[in-house]
Amino acid sequence: LSFLPLVFSAIFLLFSSPISSGLGFSIRGGAEHGVGIYVSLVEPGSFAEREGLRVGDQIVTVNDMMFDGVTHIEAVKVRPTNSLFDIARIQPIPKTLDQMKRRRLE
């Protein structure tokens, strides 16, 4: 699928108080499953939702740590530094765009 464009973007989650209730999102995947780390849930009203994190986003870096080959357990252990959680992600391409690209190749 190299003909499909990838949409990279960064999200900065800034926390003004200690994080006790979580980051507002959940992840799935990991190297042990042969896939990357993906957002599986974003809690309504959370920091993650307000900053634009979406279900289906692939997490590629967090706080300058590459998530290529990271296991699920390693990913879950990553925590914010100095109240900052710096996430680079790949957003999924909308199905309609994907379908348009496929039609062009036929």
GROMACS .gro file of N, CA and C in nm:
model
  318
    1LEU      N    1   0.082  -0.120   0.000
    1LEU     CA    2   0.000   0.000   0.000
    1LEU      C    3   0.085   0.126   0.000
    2SER      N    4   0.200   0.117  -0.063
    2SER     CA    5   0.291   0.231  -0.064
    2SER      C    6   0.236   0.350  -0.141
    3PHE      N    7   0.131   0.330  -0.220
    3PHE     CA    8   0.072   0.441  -0.294
    3PHE      C    9  -0.016   0.530  -0.206
    4LEU      N   10  -0.048   0.483  -0.088
    4LEU     CA   11  -0.132   0.561   0.002
    4LEU      C   12  -0.046   0.656   0.084
    5PRO      N   13  -0.086   0.780   0.095
    5PRO     CA   14  -0.007   0.875   0.175
    5PRO      C   15  -0.025   0.848   0.324
    6LEU      N   16   0.080   0.871   0.399
    6LEU     CA   17   0.072   0.860   0.544
    6LEU      C   18   0.056   0.999   0.602
    7VAL      N   19  -0.025   1.010   0.703
    7VAL     CA   20  -0.049   1.139   0.767
    7VAL      C   21   0.016   1.134   0.905
    8PHE      N   22   0.131   1.200   0.919
    8PHE     CA   23   0.201   1.207   1.047
    8PHE      C   24   0.160   1.335   1.118
    9SER      N   25   0.147   1.328   1.247
    9SER     CA   26   0.124   1.450   1.325
    9SER      C   27   0.171   1.425   1.467
   10ALA      N   28   0.192   1.533   1.537
   10ALA     CA   29   0.237   1.524   1.676
   10ALA      C   30   0.129   1.579   1.767
   11ILE      N   31   0.120   1.521   1.884
   11ILE     CA   32   0.027   1.567   1.986
   11ILE      C   33   0.108   1.589   2.112
   12PHE      N   34   0.086   1.700   2.177
   12PHE     CA   35   0.153   1.728   2.303
   12PHE      C   36   0.046   1.733   2.412
   13LEU      N   37   0.053   1.640   2.504
   13LEU     CA   38  -0.042   1.638   2.615
   13LEU      C   39   0.027   1.702   2.735
   14LEU      N   40  -0.019   1.819   2.774
   14LEU     CA   41   0.039   1.891   2.887
   14LEU      C   42  -0.051   1.875   3.008
   15PHE      N   43   0.006   1.829   3.117
   15PHE     CA   44  -0.070   1.807   3.239
   15PHE      C   45  -0.030   1.910   3.343
   16SER      N   46  -0.128   1.978   3.399
   16SER     CA   47  -0.099   2.082   3.498
   16SER      C   48  -0.098   2.027   3.640
   17SER      N   49  -0.142   1.905   3.656
   17SER     CA   50  -0.142   1.844   3.789
   17SER      C   51  -0.096   1.699   3.775
   18PRO      N   52  -0.059   1.636   3.884
   18PRO     CA   53  -0.015   1.497   3.878
   18PRO      C   54  -0.121   1.408   3.815
   19ILE      N   55  -0.075   1.310   3.739
   19ILE     CA   56  -0.167   1.220   3.672
   19ILE      C   57  -0.201   1.105   3.766
   20SER      N   58  -0.326   1.100   3.808
   20SER     CA   59  -0.367   0.992   3.897
   20SER      C   60  -0.476   0.908   3.834
   21SER      N   61  -0.548   0.965   3.739
   21SER     CA   62  -0.660   0.892   3.680
   21SER      C   63  -0.630   0.839   3.541
   22GLY      N   64  -0.505   0.841   3.498
   22GLY     CA   65  -0.468   0.790   3.367
   22GLY      C   66  -0.454   0.900   3.264
   23LEU      N   67  -0.418   0.860   3.144
   23LEU     CA   68  -0.390   0.955   3.037
   23LEU      C   69  -0.510   0.982   2.948
   24GLY      N   70  -0.617   0.906   2.966
   24GLY     CA   71  -0.737   0.929   2.886
   24GLY      C   72  -0.743   0.848   2.759
   25PHE      N   73  -0.653   0.751   2.743
   25PHE     CA   74  -0.662   0.663   2.626
   25PHE      C   75  -0.602   0.527   2.659
   26SER      N   76  -0.640   0.428   2.578
   26SER     CA   77  -0.588   0.292   2.591
   26SER      C   78  -0.524   0.251   2.460
   27ILE      N   79  -0.434   0.153   2.470
   27ILE     CA   80  -0.364   0.106   2.350
   27ILE      C   81  -0.379  -0.045   2.335
   28ARG      N   82  -0.356  -0.090   2.213
   28ARG     CA   83  -0.354  -0.233   2.179
   28ARG      C   84  -0.235  -0.258   2.088
   29GLY      N   85  -0.201  -0.384   2.075
   29GLY     CA   86  -0.095  -0.422   1.983
   29GLY      C   87   0.038  -0.439   2.052
   30GLY      N   88   0.143  -0.445   1.974
   30GLY     CA   89   0.278  -0.462   2.025
   30GLY      C   90   0.355  -0.563   1.943
   31ALA      N   91   0.487  -0.560   1.959
   31ALA     CA   92   0.576  -0.646   1.881
   31ALA      C   93   0.543  -0.794   1.899
   32GLU      N   94   0.498  -0.833   2.017
   32GLU     CA   95   0.467  -0.973   2.040
   32GLU      C   96   0.349  -1.021   1.956
   33HIS      N   97   0.271  -0.928   1.902
   33HIS     CA   98   0.158  -0.961   1.815
   33HIS      C   99   0.191  -0.934   1.668
   34GLY      N  100   0.312  -0.885   1.642
   34GLY     CA  101   0.354  -0.857   1.505
   34GLY      C  102   0.296  -0.729   1.447
   35VAL      N  103   0.249  -0.639   1.534
   35VAL     CA  104   0.190  -0.512   1.488
   35VAL      C  105   0.245  -0.398   1.573
   36GLY      N  106   0.216  -0.277   1.531
   36GLY     CA  107   0.255  -0.159   1.607
   36GLY      C  108   0.163  -0.136   1.726
   37ILE      N  109   0.180  -0.021   1.789
   37ILE     CA  110   0.096   0.019   1.902
   37ILE      C  111  -0.012   0.113   1.849
   38TYR      N  112  -0.138   0.079   1.874
   38TYR     CA  113  -0.252   0.156   1.824
   38TYR      C  114  -0.341   0.202   1.938
   39VAL      N  115  -0.404   0.317   1.920
   39VAL     CA  116  -0.501   0.368   2.017
   39VAL      C  117  -0.629   0.289   2.000
   40SER      N  118  -0.676   0.228   2.109
   40SER     CA  119  -0.798   0.147   2.104
   40SER      C  120  -0.917   0.216   2.170
   41LEU      N  121  -0.891   0.317   2.254
   41LEU     CA  122  -0.998   0.387   2.324
   41LEU      C  123  -0.950   0.526   2.361
   42VAL      N  124  -1.035   0.625   2.342
   42VAL     CA  125  -1.008   0.762   2.389
   42VAL      C  126  -1.127   0.802   2.475
   43GLU      N  127  -1.101   0.834   2.600
   43GLU     CA  128  -1.209   0.869   2.692
   43GLU      C  129  -1.266   1.008   2.660
   44PRO      N  130  -1.398   1.018   2.651
   44PRO     CA  131  -1.461   1.148   2.626
   44PRO      C  132  -1.421   1.251   2.732
   45GLY      N  133  -1.387   1.371   2.687
   45GLY     CA  134  -1.350   1.479   2.778
   45GLY      C  135  -1.208   1.473   2.831
   46SER      N  136  -1.130   1.374   2.790
   46SER     CA  137  -0.994   1.359   2.841
   46SER      C  138  -0.898   1.454   2.771
   47PHE      N  139  -0.777   1.467   2.829
   47PHE     CA  140  -0.671   1.545   2.764
   47PHE      C  141  -0.646   1.490   2.624
   48ALA      N  142  -0.640   1.359   2.613
   48ALA     CA  143  -0.612   1.296   2.484
   48ALA      C  144  -0.716   1.335   2.379
   49GLU      N  145  -0.842   1.333   2.417
   49GLU     CA  146  -0.948   1.371   2.321
   49GLU      C  147  -0.936   1.518   2.282
   50ARG      N  148  -0.915   1.603   2.379
   50ARG     CA  149  -0.906   1.747   2.350
   50ARG      C  150  -0.788   1.779   2.259
   51GLU      N  151  -0.681   1.702   2.269
   51GLU     CA  152  -0.563   1.727   2.186
   51GLU      C  153  -0.570   1.657   2.050
   52GLY      N  154  -0.676   1.579   2.028
   52GLY     CA  155  -0.698   1.521   1.896
   52GLY      C  156  -0.657   1.376   1.876
   53LEU      N  157  -0.620   1.306   1.982
   53LEU     CA  158  -0.588   1.165   1.968
   53LEU      C  159  -0.716   1.090   1.932
   54ARG      N  160  -0.706   0.997   1.839
   54ARG     CA  161  -0.824   0.926   1.790
   54ARG      C  162  -0.802   0.775   1.790
   55VAL      N  163  -0.910   0.700   1.808
   55VAL     CA  164  -0.904   0.555   1.797
   55VAL      C  165  -0.853   0.520   1.657
   56GLY      N  166  -0.759   0.427   1.651
   56GLY     CA  167  -0.700   0.386   1.524
   56GLY      C  168  -0.567   0.451   1.494
   57ASP      N  169  -0.533   0.561   1.565
   57ASP     CA  170  -0.403   0.623   1.546
   57ASP      C  171  -0.294   0.524   1.585
   58GLN      N  172  -0.188   0.517   1.505
   58GLN     CA  173  -0.073   0.436   1.541
   58GLN      C  174   0.028   0.526   1.611
   59ILE      N  175   0.073   0.485   1.728
   59ILE     CA  176   0.172   0.561   1.804
   59ILE      C  177   0.310   0.522   1.752
   60VAL      N  178   0.387   0.621   1.703
   60VAL     CA  179   0.520   0.591   1.649
   60VAL      C  180   0.633   0.636   1.740
   61THR      N  181   0.613   0.742   1.817
   61THR     CA  182   0.711   0.782   1.919
   61THR      C  183   0.638   0.841   2.038
   62VAL      N  184   0.699   0.829   2.153
   62VAL     CA  185   0.651   0.895   2.275
   62VAL      C  186   0.774   0.947   2.348
   63ASN      N  187   0.777   1.078   2.374
   63ASN     CA  188   0.890   1.140   2.443
   63ASN      C  189   1.023   1.098   2.381
   64ASP      N  190   1.032   1.104   2.248
   64ASP     CA  191   1.152   1.070   2.171
   64ASP      C  192   1.189   0.922   2.172
   65MET      N  193   1.103   0.837   2.226
   65MET     CA  194   1.127   0.692   2.223
   65MET      C  195   1.052   0.634   2.104
   66MET      N  196   1.127   0.570   2.012
   66MET     CA  197   1.064   0.507   1.896
   66MET      C  198   0.983   0.386   1.942
   67PHE      N  199   0.863   0.373   1.887
   67PHE     CA  200   0.777   0.261   1.923
   67PHE      C  201   0.784   0.148   1.820
   68ASP      N  202   0.885   0.149   1.735
   68ASP     CA  203   0.906   0.043   1.637
   68ASP      C  204   0.961  -0.078   1.711
   69GLY      N  205   0.888  -0.186   1.713
   69GLY     CA  206   0.934  -0.307   1.780
   69GLY      C  207   0.909  -0.310   1.930
   70VAL      N  208   0.829  -0.218   1.982
   70VAL     CA  209   0.800  -0.211   2.125
   70VAL      C  210   0.689  -0.311   2.159
   71THR      N  211   0.706  -0.382   2.270
   71THR     CA  212   0.600  -0.472   2.316
   71THR      C  213   0.491  -0.391   2.385
   72HIS      N  214   0.377  -0.453   2.402
   72HIS     CA  215   0.265  -0.385   2.468
   72HIS      C  216   0.305  -0.344   2.611
   73ILE      N  217   0.369  -0.433   2.681
   73ILE     CA  218   0.408  -0.404   2.820
   73ILE      C  219   0.506  -0.286   2.825
   74GLU      N  220   0.603  -0.282   2.733
   74GLU     CA  221   0.697  -0.169   2.729
   74GLU      C  222   0.624  -0.038   2.700
   75ALA      N  223   0.527  -0.042   2.610
   75ALA     CA  224   0.452   0.079   2.574
   75ALA      C  225   0.371   0.130   2.692
   76VAL      N  226   0.308   0.040   2.765
   76VAL     CA  227   0.225   0.079   2.879
   76VAL      C  228   0.310   0.143   2.989
   77LYS      N  229   0.435   0.102   3.001
   77LYS     CA  230   0.522   0.154   3.106
   77LYS      C  231   0.574   0.295   3.080
   78VAL      N  232   0.562   0.343   2.956
   78VAL     CA  233   0.611   0.478   2.923
   78VAL      C  234   0.522   0.580   2.992
   79ARG      N  235   0.582   0.674   3.060
   79ARG     CA  236   0.509   0.775   3.137
   79ARG      C  237   0.551   0.915   3.094
   80PRO      N  238   0.467   1.012   3.121
   80PRO     CA  239   0.502   1.151   3.088
   80PRO      C  240   0.627   1.196   3.162
   81THR      N  241   0.703   1.287   3.099
   81THR     CA  242   0.817   1.348   3.165
   81THR      C  243   0.787   1.494   3.190
   82ASN      N  244   0.808   1.540   3.311
   82ASN     CA  245   0.785   1.681   3.345
   82ASN      C  246   0.648   1.731   3.298
   83SER      N  247   0.545   1.652   3.323
   83SER     CA  248   0.407   1.686   3.288
   83SER      C  249   0.385   1.701   3.138
   84LEU      N  250   0.472   1.641   3.055
   84LEU     CA  251   0.456   1.647   2.910
   84LEU      C  252   0.458   1.506   2.853
   85PHE      N  253   0.361   1.478   2.770
   85PHE     CA  254   0.355   1.350   2.700
   85PHE      C  255   0.355   1.385   2.552
   86ASP      N  256   0.466   1.368   2.485
   86ASP     CA  257   0.487   1.407   2.346
   86ASP      C  258   0.468   1.283   2.258
   87ILE      N  259   0.360   1.281   2.181
   87ILE     CA  260   0.325   1.164   2.101
   87ILE      C  261   0.329   1.198   1.952
   88ALA      N  262   0.400   1.119   1.874
   88ALA     CA  263   0.392   1.128   1.728
   88ALA      C  264   0.309   1.009   1.683
   89ARG      N  265   0.220   1.033   1.588
   89ARG     CA  266   0.128   0.927   1.548
   89ARG      C  267   0.109   0.927   1.397
   90ILE      N  268   0.055   0.818   1.348
   90ILE     CA  269   0.010   0.808   1.210
   90ILE      C  270  -0.141   0.794   1.216
   91GLN      N  271  -0.209   0.886   1.152
   91GLN     CA  272  -0.355   0.879   1.150
   91GLN      C  273  -0.400   0.787   1.039
   92PRO      N  274  -0.503   0.706   1.065
   92PRO     CA  275  -0.554   0.620   0.958
   92PRO      C  276  -0.616   0.704   0.847
   93ILE      N  277  -0.606   0.654   0.725
   93ILE     CA  278  -0.665   0.723   0.611
   93ILE      C  279  -0.813   0.689   0.606
   94PRO      N  280  -0.899   0.788   0.586
   94PRO     CA  281  -1.043   0.758   0.579
   94PRO      C  282  -1.073   0.656   0.470
   95LYS      N  283  -1.170   0.570   0.495
   95LYS     CA  284  -1.203   0.466   0.399
   95LYS      C  285  -1.239   0.524   0.263
   96THR      N  286  -1.305   0.636   0.261
   96THR     CA  287  -1.345   0.692   0.132
   96THR      C  288  -1.223   0.730   0.049
   97LEU      N  289  -1.120   0.785   0.111
   97LEU     CA  290  -0.997   0.819   0.039
   97LEU      C  291  -0.927   0.693  -0.008
   98ASP      N  292  -0.923   0.592   0.077
   98ASP     CA  293  -0.863   0.465   0.042
   98ASP      C  294  -0.933   0.406  -0.080
   99GLN      N  295  -1.064   0.411  -0.080
   99GLN     CA  296  -1.140   0.357  -0.193
   99GLN      C  297  -1.112   0.436  -0.320
  100MET      N  298  -1.099   0.568  -0.309
  100MET     CA  299  -1.069   0.650  -0.427
  100MET      C  300  -0.933   0.613  -0.485
  101LYS      N  301  -0.834   0.592  -0.401
  101LYS     CA  302  -0.700   0.556  -0.447
  101LYS      C  303  -0.702   0.421  -0.519
  102ARG      N  304  -0.777   0.327  -0.465
  102ARG     CA  305  -0.785   0.194  -0.526
  102ARG      C  306  -0.852   0.201  -0.664
  103ARG      N  307  -0.955   0.283  -0.677
  103ARG     CA  308  -1.024   0.296  -0.806
  103ARG      C  309  -0.931   0.351  -0.912
  104ARG      N  310  -0.844   0.443  -0.874
  104ARG     CA  311  -0.750   0.502  -0.970
  104ARG      C  312  -0.653   0.398  -1.026
  105LEU      N  313  -0.621   0.298  -0.945
  105LEU     CA  314  -0.525   0.196  -0.988
  105LEU      C  315  -0.588   0.088  -1.075
  106GLU      N  316  -0.719   0.080  -1.076
  106GLU     CA  317  -0.787  -0.025  -1.154
  106GLU      C  318  -0.795   0.011  -1.300
   0.00000   0.00000   0.00000
